[in-house]
């Protein structure tokens, strides 16, 4: 009788496995978060960007508490390996995102990596950054058949109302 | 008083008394039973909503008192084979588990030198009365280490009288440090994963430091593991207060 879950089954697990062990996974994500805070737009494999997104947004939530908060300062000290970025986090990023309640990052997929592994890559950026905008997901133009039919339906509904 | 021009002095009304209403401050510290807080997961919140409705229904009929891990309770359950059809058990609550209707609590006592633990379901219809004999908190949320502690820390008098407690007082925190039986224990309580503060370890220094090898200091910085229940708790508290007033 099998009493333990087989090692290959991971039903319901939310955290991806990176690196050698949980400590190295956090170190990897920490380097990515530091890079994101420094350059505000980075290109990484999609899985790492997706995992990092949650930590980056929670870090900004902590930063919004203010730098007088002991816990916020400890978190920033752990997550940002380059200590000059702590100042940037509290003085630049926290006020920038103060009016927004959440979702401070944007994650977009880019063509696969050129190397042998052809990894699925993504670009993750903080919103409101000073770099030129990325070509976001383009919506279908108004001239497509579906959009024209929907426009006609909306006009009929307006006329009936 | 100096009279002004021979006329009686102007009437000075006495200063208004300053009324400090402490009732509003105390209402903020209301207790929310931990089984109402839904766990983090992918289940439909409708399930927890329906369970909460049933829990409120049961609480309207049968009062479940406020208690914490470390308080001494007396529970009377219906027993088909007892002569007067009911059974009373007194013990210290060592663990509160489960969420929703399946919430349980484990009471431990030592009766005639035999340690006895009984796990009761809070919302089971077999329970006829729950009485809190001594309401207090301990340093840990889980007192399973009492199994490996000396039996004197788990013995409670079966005919104990309830300790009187004034309403709206702070729940006393018992900072008792328990002494253990010699090793081996059922679990290695000195390891940091259990994070136990209520044991007086009399182990040598090198053993305590060897146990720290299993510590995971990065866990406290792992932000995604934190579950902030403040907003959920507020909503549930409001819901509860509305339903129980009906």
Coordinates of C-alpha atoms in Angstrom, one line a residue:
Chain A
X1 CA 0.0 0.0 0.0
X2 CA 1.5 3.3 -1.1
X3 CA 1.5 5.7 1.8
X4 CA 3.4 8.6 0.5
X5 CA 2.8 10.8 -2.6
X6 CA 5.0 9.8 -5.5
X7 CA 7.8 12.3 -6.0
X8 CA 6.7 13.1 -9.5
X9 CA 3.2 14.3 -8.6
X10 CA 2.9 18.0 -7.7
X11 CA -0.8 18.6 -7.6
X12 CA -1.6 22.0 -6.3
X13 CA 2.0 23.2 -5.7
X14 CA 2.3 26.9 -6.4
X15 CA 6.0 27.4 -6.1
X16 CA 8.2 26.4 -9.0
X17 CA 11.6 24.7 -8.3
X18 CA 14.7 26.6 -9.3
X19 CA 18.4 26.1 -8.6
X20 CA 19.7 23.5 -6.3
X21 CA 17.5 23.9 -3.2
X22 CA 14.9 26.4 -1.7
X23 CA 17.7 28.7 -0.5
X24 CA 19.2 28.9 -4.0
X25 CA 15.8 29.4 -5.5
X26 CA 15.3 32.5 -3.3
X27 CA 18.8 33.7 -4.1
X28 CA 18.1 33.4 -7.9
X29 CA 14.8 35.3 -7.6
X30 CA 16.5 37.9 -5.3
X31 CA 19.1 38.6 -8.1
X32 CA 16.3 39.1 -10.6
X33 CA 14.4 41.4 -8.3
X34 CA 17.5 43.5 -7.7
X35 CA 18.0 43.7 -11.5
X36 CA 14.4 44.7 -12.0
X37 CA 14.6 47.5 -9.4
X38 CA 17.9 48.7 -11.0
X39 CA 17.1 48.5 -14.7
X40 CA 13.2 48.6 -14.5
X41 CA 12.9 46.3 -17.5
X42 CA 14.6 42.9 -17.9
X43 CA 14.5 39.9 -20.2
X44 CA 14.6 36.5 -18.5
X45 CA 13.1 33.0 -19.0
X46 CA 9.3 33.2 -18.7
X47 CA 9.1 30.9 -15.7
X48 CA 11.6 33.0 -13.7
X49 CA 9.9 36.2 -14.6
X50 CA 6.5 34.8 -13.5
X51 CA 7.8 33.6 -10.2
X52 CA 9.7 36.8 -9.6
X53 CA 6.6 39.0 -10.3
X54 CA 4.9 38.0 -7.1
X55 CA 7.9 38.8 -5.0
X56 CA 8.6 42.1 -6.7
X57 CA 5.0 43.3 -6.2
X58 CA 5.0 42.3 -2.5
X59 CA 8.3 44.1 -2.1
X60 CA 6.7 47.3 -3.4
X61 CA 3.8 46.7 -1.1
X62 CA 6.2 46.5 1.8
X63 CA 8.0 49.6 0.6
X64 CA 4.7 51.5 0.5
X65 CA 4.6 51.1 4.3
X66 CA 7.5 53.6 4.5
X67 CA 11.2 53.2 5.5
X68 CA 10.5 53.9 9.2
X69 CA 8.9 50.4 9.4
X70 CA 11.4 47.9 10.8
X71 CA 10.0 44.9 8.9
X72 CA 9.9 46.8 5.6
X73 CA 13.5 47.8 6.0
X74 CA 14.6 44.2 6.8
X75 CA 12.7 42.8 3.8
X76 CA 14.3 45.4 1.5
X77 CA 17.7 44.7 3.0
X78 CA 17.3 41.0 2.2
X79 CA 15.8 41.3 -1.2
X80 CA 18.0 44.0 -2.7
X81 CA 21.6 42.8 -2.8
X82 CA 22.9 46.2 -4.0
X83 CA 22.3 48.5 -1.1
X84 CA 22.0 51.7 -3.1
X85 CA 18.8 50.3 -4.5
X86 CA 17.1 50.4 -1.1
X87 CA 17.1 54.2 -1.3
X88 CA 15.6 54.0 -4.9
X89 CA 12.9 51.6 -3.7
X90 CA 11.7 53.7 -0.8
X91 CA 12.2 57.2 -2.4
X92 CA 11.4 56.6 -6.1
X93 CA 9.3 53.4 -6.6
X94 CA 7.1 53.6 -3.5
X95 CA 5.8 57.2 -4.2
X96 CA 5.4 56.2 -7.9
X97 CA 3.1 53.3 -7.1
X98 CA 1.3 54.9 -4.1
X99 CA -1.9 55.7 -5.9
X100 CA -2.2 52.2 -7.5
X101 CA -3.6 49.4 -5.3
X102 CA -1.7 46.6 -7.1
X103 CA -0.2 45.1 -10.3
X104 CA 2.9 47.2 -10.6
X105 CA 4.6 45.0 -13.2
X106 CA 3.9 44.0 -16.8
X107 CA 4.9 40.6 -18.2
X108 CA 5.1 40.1 -22.0
X109 CA 6.4 37.1 -23.9
X110 CA 9.1 37.6 -26.5
X111 CA 10.4 35.2 -29.2
X112 CA 12.4 32.2 -27.9
X113 CA 16.0 32.5 -26.9
X114 CA 18.6 32.2 -29.7
X115 CA 20.8 29.7 -28.0
X116 CA 20.6 25.9 -28.1
X117 CA 17.9 25.7 -25.4
X118 CA 15.3 27.9 -27.3
X119 CA 13.9 28.8 -23.9
X120 CA 10.5 30.7 -23.6
X121 CA 11.6 34.2 -22.8
X122 CA 9.7 37.1 -21.3
X123 CA 10.3 40.8 -20.6
X124 CA 9.2 42.1 -17.2
X125 CA 9.0 45.8 -16.5
X126 CA 7.8 48.1 -13.8
X127 CA 4.9 50.3 -15.0
X128 CA 5.7 54.0 -15.3
X129 CA 9.3 53.4 -16.3
X130 CA 11.2 56.1 -18.3
X131 CA 12.1 53.7 -21.1
X132 CA 10.4 53.7 -24.6
X133 CA 7.1 51.8 -24.4
X134 CA 6.9 48.1 -25.4
X135 CA 4.7 47.1 -28.3
X136 CA 1.9 45.7 -26.1
X137 CA -0.8 43.2 -27.1
X138 CA -2.4 44.8 -30.2
X139 CA -6.2 44.7 -30.3
X140 CA -7.9 43.8 -33.6
X141 CA -8.7 46.7 -35.8
X142 CA -12.2 48.0 -36.2
X143 CA -12.4 46.7 -39.9
X144 CA -12.5 43.0 -39.0
X145 CA -15.7 41.1 -39.7
X146 CA -16.4 40.2 -36.1
X147 CA -15.8 43.8 -34.9
X148 CA -18.1 45.2 -37.6
X149 CA -20.8 42.8 -36.6
X150 CA -20.5 43.7 -32.9
X151 CA -20.6 47.4 -33.8
X152 CA -23.8 46.8 -35.8
X153 CA -25.3 44.9 -32.8
X154 CA -24.4 47.7 -30.4
X155 CA -25.9 50.3 -32.7
X156 CA -29.2 48.2 -33.0
X157 CA -29.4 47.9 -29.3
X158 CA -28.9 51.6 -28.9
X159 CA -31.6 52.4 -31.4
X160 CA -34.0 50.0 -29.7
X161 CA -33.3 51.5 -26.3
Chain B
X1 CA -14.2 85.2 45.5
X2 CA -13.8 88.9 44.7
X3 CA -17.3 90.4 44.2
X4 CA -17.7 92.7 41.2
X5 CA -19.1 96.1 42.3
X6 CA -20.9 94.7 45.3
X7 CA -23.2 92.5 43.1
X8 CA -23.1 88.7 43.7
X9 CA -20.3 87.1 41.6
X10 CA -21.3 85.8 38.1
X11 CA -22.3 82.2 38.2
X12 CA -19.5 80.0 36.8
X13 CA -20.8 76.7 35.8
X14 CA -18.7 73.8 37.0
X15 CA -16.4 72.2 34.4
X16 CA -18.0 69.6 32.3
X17 CA -16.9 66.0 33.3
X18 CA -14.7 64.3 30.7
X19 CA -16.3 61.0 29.8
X20 CA -13.9 58.4 28.4
X21 CA -16.1 55.7 26.9
X22 CA -14.0 52.5 27.0
X23 CA -16.7 50.4 25.4
X24 CA -15.6 51.3 21.9
X25 CA -12.0 50.4 22.6
X26 CA -13.0 47.0 24.0
X27 CA -15.2 46.1 21.0
X28 CA -12.2 46.2 18.7
X29 CA -10.7 43.3 20.5
X30 CA -13.5 40.8 19.8
X31 CA -12.6 37.2 19.4
X32 CA -13.0 35.5 16.1
X33 CA -12.8 31.7 16.3
X34 CA -10.0 30.4 14.1
X35 CA -12.2 27.9 12.2
X36 CA -14.1 30.7 10.5
X37 CA -11.0 32.0 8.6
X38 CA -10.9 30.1 5.3
X39 CA -7.5 28.6 4.4
X40 CA -5.6 29.8 1.3
X41 CA -6.3 27.6 -1.6
X42 CA -8.2 27.1 -4.8
X43 CA -11.6 25.9 -3.3
X44 CA -14.7 27.9 -4.1
X45 CA -15.5 30.4 -1.4
X46 CA -19.1 29.3 -1.7
X47 CA -18.2 26.2 0.2
X48 CA -16.9 28.2 3.1
X49 CA -19.9 30.6 2.9
X50 CA -22.3 27.6 3.2
X51 CA -20.3 26.1 6.1
X52 CA -20.3 29.4 7.9
X53 CA -24.1 29.6 7.6
X54 CA -24.4 26.2 9.2
X55 CA -21.9 27.1 11.9
X56 CA -23.9 30.2 12.7
X57 CA -27.1 28.2 12.8
X58 CA -25.5 25.8 15.3
X59 CA -24.1 28.6 17.4
X60 CA -27.5 30.2 17.7
X61 CA -28.8 26.9 19.3
X62 CA -25.7 26.0 21.3
X63 CA -23.2 28.5 22.7
X64 CA -19.6 27.7 22.0
X65 CA -17.4 29.8 24.4
X66 CA -14.3 31.6 23.5
X67 CA -11.2 29.5 24.3
X68 CA -7.6 29.2 23.3
X69 CA -4.9 26.5 23.2
X70 CA -3.8 26.2 26.8
X71 CA -7.2 26.8 28.4
X72 CA -8.8 24.1 30.6
X73 CA -12.2 22.9 29.4
X74 CA -14.9 20.5 30.5
X75 CA -16.9 18.9 27.8
X76 CA -20.1 16.9 28.3
X77 CA -21.0 14.6 25.3
X78 CA -23.9 12.2 24.8
X79 CA -22.8 8.7 25.4
X80 CA -25.2 5.8 24.5
X81 CA -23.7 3.3 26.8
X82 CA -23.3 5.4 30.0
X83 CA -25.9 5.1 32.7
X84 CA -27.0 8.7 32.5
X85 CA -26.4 8.9 28.8
X86 CA -23.7 11.7 29.1
X87 CA -20.0 11.8 29.7
X88 CA -17.9 14.6 31.2
X89 CA -14.2 15.1 30.3
X90 CA -11.9 17.8 31.7
X91 CA -8.6 18.6 30.0
X92 CA -6.3 21.2 28.6
X93 CA -6.8 22.1 25.0
X94 CA -3.6 21.3 23.2
X95 CA -4.6 21.8 19.6
X96 CA -7.3 23.4 17.6
X97 CA -7.5 22.1 14.1
X98 CA -9.7 22.1 11.0
X99 CA -11.6 24.8 9.3
X100 CA -15.4 25.1 8.9
X101 CA -17.8 22.6 10.3
X102 CA -15.1 20.0 10.9
X103 CA -13.2 22.1 13.4
X104 CA -11.8 20.0 16.2
X105 CA -10.0 20.5 19.5
X106 CA -8.0 18.0 21.5
X107 CA -8.2 17.9 25.2
X108 CA -5.5 16.2 27.3
X109 CA -5.6 15.0 30.9
X110 CA -3.8 12.4 32.9
X111 CA -6.2 10.1 34.7
X112 CA -4.9 7.5 37.1
X113 CA -1.4 7.9 35.7
X114 CA -2.6 7.3 32.1
X115 CA -2.4 10.2 29.7
X116 CA -5.7 10.5 27.8
X117 CA -6.3 12.8 24.8
X118 CA -9.8 13.2 23.2
X119 CA -10.4 15.0 20.0
X120 CA -13.8 16.6 19.9
X121 CA -15.6 18.3 17.0
X122 CA -16.8 21.7 17.9
X123 CA -20.0 21.5 15.8
X124 CA -20.9 17.9 16.6
X125 CA -24.5 17.5 17.8
X126 CA -23.3 14.9 20.4
X127 CA -21.7 17.7 22.4
X128 CA -24.1 18.8 25.1
X129 CA -22.0 21.5 26.9
X130 CA -18.6 23.1 26.7
X131 CA -17.5 24.9 29.9
X132 CA -14.3 26.9 30.1
X133 CA -12.8 26.3 33.6
X134 CA -9.7 28.3 33.1
X135 CA -9.3 30.7 30.2
X136 CA -5.7 31.5 29.4
X137 CA -3.2 31.5 26.5
X138 CA 0.2 29.8 26.3
X139 CA 3.4 30.7 24.5
X140 CA 2.7 28.2 21.6
X141 CA -0.3 27.5 19.4
X142 CA 0.3 23.7 19.7
X143 CA 1.0 22.0 22.9
X144 CA 1.6 18.5 21.6
X145 CA 4.9 18.5 23.5
X146 CA 3.0 17.9 26.7
X147 CA 3.1 14.2 25.7
X148 CA 6.8 14.3 26.3
X149 CA 6.7 16.6 29.3
X150 CA 6.4 15.4 32.9
X151 CA 2.9 14.3 33.7
X152 CA 2.4 17.0 36.3
X153 CA 2.0 19.6 33.6
X154 CA -1.0 17.7 32.0
X155 CA -2.9 16.7 35.2
X156 CA -6.0 18.7 36.0
X157 CA -8.5 17.9 38.7
X158 CA -11.7 16.4 37.2
X159 CA -13.8 18.3 39.7
X160 CA -12.1 21.6 39.3
X161 CA -14.1 24.7 39.9
X162 CA -14.2 27.3 37.1
X163 CA -11.8 30.1 37.8
X164 CA -13.7 33.4 38.0
X165 CA -12.8 35.9 35.4
X166 CA -13.9 39.5 35.1
X167 CA -15.6 40.5 31.8
X168 CA -13.6 42.5 29.3
X169 CA -10.2 41.7 30.9
X170 CA -7.1 40.8 28.9
X171 CA -6.6 37.1 28.3
X172 CA -3.8 36.1 30.7
X173 CA -0.7 34.7 28.9
X174 CA 0.8 31.8 30.9
X175 CA 4.6 32.0 30.3
X176 CA 5.1 28.6 31.8
X177 CA 8.2 26.7 30.6
X178 CA 7.6 23.1 30.8
X179 CA 10.2 20.5 31.9
X180 CA 10.5 17.4 29.8
X181 CA 11.0 13.7 30.4
X182 CA 14.4 12.3 29.3
X183 CA 14.8 11.9 25.5
X184 CA 13.7 10.2 23.2
X185 CA 10.6 12.3 22.5
X186 CA 7.9 11.7 20.0
X187 CA 9.2 14.6 18.0
X188 CA 12.5 16.5 18.1
X189 CA 11.0 19.6 19.8
X190 CA 14.3 21.4 20.0
X191 CA 14.4 21.8 16.2
X192 CA 13.6 25.3 14.9
X193 CA 10.7 24.1 12.6
X194 CA 8.5 23.6 15.6
X195 CA 9.4 27.0 17.0
X196 CA 8.5 26.1 20.6
X197 CA 8.9 28.7 23.3
X198 CA 7.2 26.9 26.1
X199 CA 9.8 24.2 26.9
X200 CA 12.7 24.6 29.4
X201 CA 15.2 22.6 27.4
X202 CA 17.8 21.2 29.8
X203 CA 19.9 19.9 26.9
X204 CA 23.6 20.6 26.6
X205 CA 24.6 23.6 24.5
X206 CA 26.2 21.6 21.6
X207 CA 22.9 19.7 21.1
X208 CA 20.9 22.9 20.9
X209 CA 23.4 24.3 18.4
X210 CA 23.3 21.0 16.4
X211 CA 19.5 21.4 16.2
X212 CA 19.9 24.9 14.7
X213 CA 21.5 23.1 11.6
X214 CA 17.9 22.5 10.4
X215 CA 16.9 26.1 10.7
X216 CA 15.7 27.8 7.4
X217 CA 16.5 31.5 8.0
X218 CA 15.3 32.4 4.5
X219 CA 11.7 31.3 5.2
X220 CA 10.8 34.5 7.1
X221 CA 11.8 36.5 4.0
X222 CA 9.7 34.4 1.6
X223 CA 7.0 37.0 1.1
X224 CA 4.6 34.7 -0.9
X225 CA 4.1 32.4 2.1
X226 CA 2.5 35.1 4.2
X227 CA -1.3 35.0 4.5
X228 CA -2.7 38.3 5.4
X229 CA -6.1 37.6 7.0
X230 CA -7.0 41.1 8.3
X231 CA -9.5 42.0 5.5
X232 CA -11.0 38.5 5.4
X233 CA -11.4 38.6 9.2
X234 CA -13.1 42.0 9.1
X235 CA -15.7 40.7 6.5
X236 CA -16.4 37.6 8.5
X237 CA -16.7 39.5 11.8
X238 CA -19.2 41.8 10.2
X239 CA -21.1 38.8 8.8
X240 CA -21.1 37.0 12.1
X241 CA -22.3 40.0 14.1
X242 CA -25.1 40.6 11.6
X243 CA -26.3 37.0 11.7
X244 CA -26.0 36.5 15.4
X245 CA -28.1 39.6 16.1
X246 CA -31.0 38.3 14.1

